[in-house]
Backbone as JSON, one array per atom type, in Angstrom:
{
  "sequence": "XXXXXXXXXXXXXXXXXXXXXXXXXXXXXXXXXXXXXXXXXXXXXXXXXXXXXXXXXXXXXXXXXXXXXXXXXXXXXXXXXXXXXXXXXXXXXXXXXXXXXXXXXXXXXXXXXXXXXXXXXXXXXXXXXXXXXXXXXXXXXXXXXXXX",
  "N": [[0.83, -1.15, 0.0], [0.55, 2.76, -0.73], [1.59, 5.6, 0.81], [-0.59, 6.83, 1.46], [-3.0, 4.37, 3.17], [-5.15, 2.51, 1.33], [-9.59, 2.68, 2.12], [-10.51, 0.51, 2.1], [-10.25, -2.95, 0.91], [-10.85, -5.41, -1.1], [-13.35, -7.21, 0.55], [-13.21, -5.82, 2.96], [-12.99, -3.53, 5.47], [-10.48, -1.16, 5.59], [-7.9, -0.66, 8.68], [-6.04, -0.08, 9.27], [-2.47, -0.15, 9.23], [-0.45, -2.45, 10.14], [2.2, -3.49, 9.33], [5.35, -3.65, 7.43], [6.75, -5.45, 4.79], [8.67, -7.47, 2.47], [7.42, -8.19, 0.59], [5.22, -6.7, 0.75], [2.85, -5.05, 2.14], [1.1, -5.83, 5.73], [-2.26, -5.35, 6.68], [-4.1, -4.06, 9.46], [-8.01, -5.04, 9.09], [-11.34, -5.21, 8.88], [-14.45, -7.24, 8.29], [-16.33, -5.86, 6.01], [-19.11, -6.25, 6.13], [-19.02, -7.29, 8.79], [-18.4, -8.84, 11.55], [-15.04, -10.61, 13.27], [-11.99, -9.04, 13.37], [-9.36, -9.1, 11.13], [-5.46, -10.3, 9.56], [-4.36, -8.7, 6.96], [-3.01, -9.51, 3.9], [-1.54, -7.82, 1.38], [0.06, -7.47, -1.85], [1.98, -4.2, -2.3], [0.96, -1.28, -4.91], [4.17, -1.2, -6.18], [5.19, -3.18, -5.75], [4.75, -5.46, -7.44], [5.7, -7.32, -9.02], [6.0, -9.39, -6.84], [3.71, -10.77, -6.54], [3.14, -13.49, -8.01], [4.68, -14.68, -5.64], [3.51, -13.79, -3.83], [0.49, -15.44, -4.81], [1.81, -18.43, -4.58], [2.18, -18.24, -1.78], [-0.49, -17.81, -0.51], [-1.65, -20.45, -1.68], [-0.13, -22.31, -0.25], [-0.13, -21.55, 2.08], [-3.58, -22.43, 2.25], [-3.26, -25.4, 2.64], [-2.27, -25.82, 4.77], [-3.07, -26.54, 8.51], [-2.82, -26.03, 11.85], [-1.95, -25.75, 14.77], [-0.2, -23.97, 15.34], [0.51, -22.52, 13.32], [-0.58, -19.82, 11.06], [-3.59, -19.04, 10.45], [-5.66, -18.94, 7.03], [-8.21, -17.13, 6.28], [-10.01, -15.65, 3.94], [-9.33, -15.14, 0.78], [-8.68, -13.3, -2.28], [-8.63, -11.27, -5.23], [-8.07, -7.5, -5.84], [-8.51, -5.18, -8.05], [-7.38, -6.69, -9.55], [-5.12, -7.33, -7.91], [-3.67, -9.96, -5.81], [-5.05, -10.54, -2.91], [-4.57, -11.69, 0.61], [-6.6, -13.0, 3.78], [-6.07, -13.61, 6.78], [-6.2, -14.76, 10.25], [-6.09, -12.72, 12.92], [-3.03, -12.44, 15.04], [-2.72, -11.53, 18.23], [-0.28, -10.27, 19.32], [3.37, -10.24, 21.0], [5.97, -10.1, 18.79], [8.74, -12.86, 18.67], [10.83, -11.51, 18.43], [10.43, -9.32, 19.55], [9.86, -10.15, 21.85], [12.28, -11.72, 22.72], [13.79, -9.16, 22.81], [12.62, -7.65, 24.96], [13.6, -9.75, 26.79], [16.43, -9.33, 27.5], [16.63, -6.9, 27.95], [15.58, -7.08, 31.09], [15.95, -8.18, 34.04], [15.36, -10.76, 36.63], [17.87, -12.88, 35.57], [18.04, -14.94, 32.15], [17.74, -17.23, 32.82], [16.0, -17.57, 34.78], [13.77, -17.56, 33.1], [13.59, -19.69, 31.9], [11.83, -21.86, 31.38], [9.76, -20.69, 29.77], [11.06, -19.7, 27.77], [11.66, -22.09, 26.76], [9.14, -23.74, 25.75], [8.09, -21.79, 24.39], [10.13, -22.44, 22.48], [9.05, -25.04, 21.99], [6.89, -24.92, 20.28], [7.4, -23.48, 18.48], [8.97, -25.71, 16.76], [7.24, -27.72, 17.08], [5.33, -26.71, 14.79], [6.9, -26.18, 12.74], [8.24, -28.72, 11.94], [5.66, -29.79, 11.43], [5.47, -28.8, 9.37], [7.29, -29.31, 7.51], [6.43, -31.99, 7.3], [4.79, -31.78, 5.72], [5.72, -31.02, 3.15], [6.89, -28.32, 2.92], [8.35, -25.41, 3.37], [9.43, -22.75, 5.19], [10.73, -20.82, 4.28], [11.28, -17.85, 5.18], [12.38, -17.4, 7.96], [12.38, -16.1, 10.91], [12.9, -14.6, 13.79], [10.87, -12.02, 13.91], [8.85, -12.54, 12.67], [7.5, -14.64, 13.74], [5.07, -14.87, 15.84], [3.83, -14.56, 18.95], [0.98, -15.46, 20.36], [-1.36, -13.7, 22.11]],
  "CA": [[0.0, 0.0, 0.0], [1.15, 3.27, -0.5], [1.38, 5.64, 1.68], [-2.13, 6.63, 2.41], [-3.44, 2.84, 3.33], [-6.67, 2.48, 1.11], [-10.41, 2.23, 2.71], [-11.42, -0.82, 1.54], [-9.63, -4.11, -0.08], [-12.0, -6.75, -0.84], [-14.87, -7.43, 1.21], [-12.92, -5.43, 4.12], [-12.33, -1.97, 5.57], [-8.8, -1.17, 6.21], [-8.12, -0.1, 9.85], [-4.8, 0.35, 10.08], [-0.7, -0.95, 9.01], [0.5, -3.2, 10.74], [3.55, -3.94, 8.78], [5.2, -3.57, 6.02], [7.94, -6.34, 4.56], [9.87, -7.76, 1.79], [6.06, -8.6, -0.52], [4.06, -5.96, 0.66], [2.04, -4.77, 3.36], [0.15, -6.35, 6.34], [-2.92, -4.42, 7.17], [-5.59, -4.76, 9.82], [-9.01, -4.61, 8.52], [-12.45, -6.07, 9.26], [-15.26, -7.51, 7.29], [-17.17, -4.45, 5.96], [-20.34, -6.95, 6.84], [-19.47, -7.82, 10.42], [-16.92, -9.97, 12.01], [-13.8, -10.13, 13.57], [-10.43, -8.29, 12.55], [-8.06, -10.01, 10.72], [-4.17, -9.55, 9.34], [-4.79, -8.15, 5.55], [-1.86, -9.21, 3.6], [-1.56, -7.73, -0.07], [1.62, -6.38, -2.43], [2.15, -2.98, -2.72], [1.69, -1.2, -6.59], [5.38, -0.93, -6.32], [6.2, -4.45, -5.59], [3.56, -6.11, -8.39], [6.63, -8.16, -9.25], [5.77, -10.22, -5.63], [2.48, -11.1, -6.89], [3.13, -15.2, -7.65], [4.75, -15.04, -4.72], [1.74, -14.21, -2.71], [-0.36, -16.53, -4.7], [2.18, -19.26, -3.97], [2.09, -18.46, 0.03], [-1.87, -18.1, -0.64], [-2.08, -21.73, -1.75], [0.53, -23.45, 0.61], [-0.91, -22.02, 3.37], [-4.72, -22.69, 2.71], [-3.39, -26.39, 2.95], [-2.28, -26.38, 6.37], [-3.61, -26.55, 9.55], [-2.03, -26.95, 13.03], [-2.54, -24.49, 16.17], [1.19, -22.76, 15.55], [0.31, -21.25, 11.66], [-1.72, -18.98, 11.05], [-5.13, -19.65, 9.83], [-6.36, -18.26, 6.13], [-9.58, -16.33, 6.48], [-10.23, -15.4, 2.77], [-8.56, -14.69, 0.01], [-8.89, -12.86, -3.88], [-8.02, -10.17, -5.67], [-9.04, -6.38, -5.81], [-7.97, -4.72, -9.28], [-5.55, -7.87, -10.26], [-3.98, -7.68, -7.05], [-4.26, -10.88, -4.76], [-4.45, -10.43, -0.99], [-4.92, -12.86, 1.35], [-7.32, -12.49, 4.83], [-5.64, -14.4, 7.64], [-6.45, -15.03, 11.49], [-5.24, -12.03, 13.76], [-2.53, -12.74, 16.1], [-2.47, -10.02, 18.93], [0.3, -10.26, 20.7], [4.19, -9.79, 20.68], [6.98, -11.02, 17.9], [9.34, -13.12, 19.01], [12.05, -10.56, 18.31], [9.97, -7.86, 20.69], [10.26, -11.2, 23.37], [13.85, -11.94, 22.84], [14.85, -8.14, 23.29], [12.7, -7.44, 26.4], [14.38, -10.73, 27.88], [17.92, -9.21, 27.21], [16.62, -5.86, 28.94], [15.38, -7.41, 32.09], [16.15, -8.66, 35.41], [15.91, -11.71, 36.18], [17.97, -13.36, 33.85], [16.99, -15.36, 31.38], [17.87, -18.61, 33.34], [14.72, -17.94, 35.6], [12.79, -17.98, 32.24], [14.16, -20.8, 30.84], [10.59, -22.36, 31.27], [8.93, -19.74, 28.84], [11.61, -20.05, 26.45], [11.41, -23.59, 26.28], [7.74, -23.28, 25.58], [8.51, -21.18, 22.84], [10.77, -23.08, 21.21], [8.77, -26.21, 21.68], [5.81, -24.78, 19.81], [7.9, -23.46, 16.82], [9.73, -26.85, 16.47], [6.31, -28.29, 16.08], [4.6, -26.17, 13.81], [8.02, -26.29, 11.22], [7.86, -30.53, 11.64], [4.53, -29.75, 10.46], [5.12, -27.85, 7.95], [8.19, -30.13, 6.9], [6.23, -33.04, 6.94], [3.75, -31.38, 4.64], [6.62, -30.47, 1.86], [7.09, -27.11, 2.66], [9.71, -24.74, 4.31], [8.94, -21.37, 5.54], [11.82, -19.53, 3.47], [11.38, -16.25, 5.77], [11.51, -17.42, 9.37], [12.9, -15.02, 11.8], [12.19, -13.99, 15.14], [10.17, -10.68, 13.5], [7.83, -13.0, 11.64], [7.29, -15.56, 14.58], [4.2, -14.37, 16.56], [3.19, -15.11, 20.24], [-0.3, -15.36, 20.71], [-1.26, -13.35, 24.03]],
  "C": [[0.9, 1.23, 0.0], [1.02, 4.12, 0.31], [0.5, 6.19, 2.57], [-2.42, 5.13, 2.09], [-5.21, 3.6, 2.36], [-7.98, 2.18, 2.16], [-10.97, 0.64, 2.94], [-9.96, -1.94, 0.57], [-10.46, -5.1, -0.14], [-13.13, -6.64, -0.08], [-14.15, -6.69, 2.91], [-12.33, -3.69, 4.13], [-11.06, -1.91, 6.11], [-8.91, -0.56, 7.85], [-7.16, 0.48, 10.42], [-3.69, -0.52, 10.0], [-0.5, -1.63, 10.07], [1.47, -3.72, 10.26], [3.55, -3.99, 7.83], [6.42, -4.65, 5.71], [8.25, -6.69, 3.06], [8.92, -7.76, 0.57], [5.37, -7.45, -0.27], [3.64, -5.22, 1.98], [1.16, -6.02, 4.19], [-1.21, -5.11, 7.27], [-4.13, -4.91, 8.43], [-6.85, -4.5, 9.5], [-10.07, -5.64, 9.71], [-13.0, -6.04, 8.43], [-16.23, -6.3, 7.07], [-18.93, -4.96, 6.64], [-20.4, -7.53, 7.99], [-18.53, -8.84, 10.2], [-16.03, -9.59, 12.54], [-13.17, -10.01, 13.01], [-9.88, -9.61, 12.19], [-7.11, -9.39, 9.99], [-4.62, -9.47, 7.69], [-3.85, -8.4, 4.53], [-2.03, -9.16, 1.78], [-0.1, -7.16, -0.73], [1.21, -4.87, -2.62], [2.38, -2.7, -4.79], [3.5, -1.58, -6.63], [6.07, -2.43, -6.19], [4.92, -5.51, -6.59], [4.24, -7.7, -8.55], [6.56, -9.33, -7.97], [4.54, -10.88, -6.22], [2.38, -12.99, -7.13], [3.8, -15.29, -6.53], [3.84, -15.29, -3.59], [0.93, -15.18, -3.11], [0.26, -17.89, -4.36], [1.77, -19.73, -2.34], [0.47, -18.8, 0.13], [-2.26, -20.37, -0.62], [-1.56, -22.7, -0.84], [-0.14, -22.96, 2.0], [-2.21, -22.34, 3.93], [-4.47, -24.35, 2.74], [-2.64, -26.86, 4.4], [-3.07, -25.95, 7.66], [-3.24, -27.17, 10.82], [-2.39, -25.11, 14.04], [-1.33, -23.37, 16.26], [1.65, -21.93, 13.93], [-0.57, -20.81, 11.52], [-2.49, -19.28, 9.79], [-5.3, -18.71, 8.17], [-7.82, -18.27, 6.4], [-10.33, -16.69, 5.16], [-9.28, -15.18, 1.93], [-9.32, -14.67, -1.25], [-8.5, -12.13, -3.93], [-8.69, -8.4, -5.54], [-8.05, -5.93, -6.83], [-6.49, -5.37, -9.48], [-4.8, -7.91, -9.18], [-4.36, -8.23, -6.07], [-4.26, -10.53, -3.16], [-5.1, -11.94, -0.08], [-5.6, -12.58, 3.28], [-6.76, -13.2, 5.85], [-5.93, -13.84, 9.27], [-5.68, -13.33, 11.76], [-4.62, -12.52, 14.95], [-2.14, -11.36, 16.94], [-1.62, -10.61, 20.24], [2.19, -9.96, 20.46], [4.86, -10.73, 19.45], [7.83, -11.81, 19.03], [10.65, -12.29, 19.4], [11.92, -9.37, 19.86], [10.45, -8.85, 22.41], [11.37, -11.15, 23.43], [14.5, -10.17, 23.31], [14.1, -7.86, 24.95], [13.12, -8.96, 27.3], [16.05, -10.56, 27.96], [17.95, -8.03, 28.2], [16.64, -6.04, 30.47], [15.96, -8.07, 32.77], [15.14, -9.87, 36.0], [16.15, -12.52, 35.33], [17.38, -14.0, 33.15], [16.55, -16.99, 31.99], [16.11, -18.5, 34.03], [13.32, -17.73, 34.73], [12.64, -18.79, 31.5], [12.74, -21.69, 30.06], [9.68, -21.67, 29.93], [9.65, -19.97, 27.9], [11.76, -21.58, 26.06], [10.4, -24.2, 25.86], [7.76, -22.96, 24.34], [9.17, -21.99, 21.63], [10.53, -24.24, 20.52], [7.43, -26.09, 20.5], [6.33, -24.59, 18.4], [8.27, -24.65, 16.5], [8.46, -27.84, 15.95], [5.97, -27.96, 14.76], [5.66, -26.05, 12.47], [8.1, -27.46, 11.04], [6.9, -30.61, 11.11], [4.74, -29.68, 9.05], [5.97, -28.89, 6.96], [7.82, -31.54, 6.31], [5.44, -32.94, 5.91], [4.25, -30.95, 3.37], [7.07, -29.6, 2.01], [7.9, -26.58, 3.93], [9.34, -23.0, 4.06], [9.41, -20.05, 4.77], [11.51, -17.98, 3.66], [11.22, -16.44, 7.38], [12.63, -16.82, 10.1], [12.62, -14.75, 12.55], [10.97, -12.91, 14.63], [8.73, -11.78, 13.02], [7.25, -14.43, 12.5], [6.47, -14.64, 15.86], [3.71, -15.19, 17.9], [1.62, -14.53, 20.5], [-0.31, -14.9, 22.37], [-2.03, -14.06, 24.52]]
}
């Protein structure tokens, strides 16, 4: 999107950026007909050239399903350009976790429990994914979401 965010994409009103990355934008919207929010993800004009990429991610991820990837909502296009409607996760990145556990007191030892938690949930949800053919090819603390 550029950089006024449009009203509307699809069957949803925009509400507000939540991120922008390497394909495009993630926006939050809601259903213009009622419902809960969800993450909005479409290419920017400027990145058009992403466009099979999104419909790639589009298709691999309406075939999984496990409690540690995020869900597809909807998905189509709005003037040739695909977006995809996915679950909202409200809560921190991993990255935002890992730095306030670098800031704080006590160390990390007396969180070892939480991060072991963490790491056991990603480790599933990529065995998933692995066993299902596919490999995340963008995984990073930034892009690894903790559900609050």
């Amino acid at each position: 999107m550029a950089s006024t965010l449009p009203e509307t994409l699809g069957p949803y009103r925009i509400l507000g950026l939540i991120g922008v990355g390497g394909m495009g934008s993630v926006l939050r919207a809601e259903p213009i007909a009622g419902g809960a929010p969800v993450a909005l993800k479409s290419v920017t004009v400027q990145q058009r050239a992403h466009i099979p990429a999104l419909r790639r991610e589009i298709y691999a991820l309406s075939k999984l399903e496990h409690p540690g990837i995020v869900r597809i909502k909807d998905s189509g296009t709005d003037g040739g350009v695909p977006w995809i409607a996915m679950e909202l996760v409200e809560g921190p990145s991993l990255r935002d976790e890992c730095e306030a556990l670098t800031r704080t007191r006590p160390p990390i030892l007396d969180r070892l429990g939480d991060v072991l938690t963490i790491v056991a949930q990603l480790c599933s949800a990529l065995a998933y994914m692995h066993g299902e053919g596919m490999i995340h090819r963008d995984l990073k603390p930034a892009n690894v979401l903790l559900a609050g």
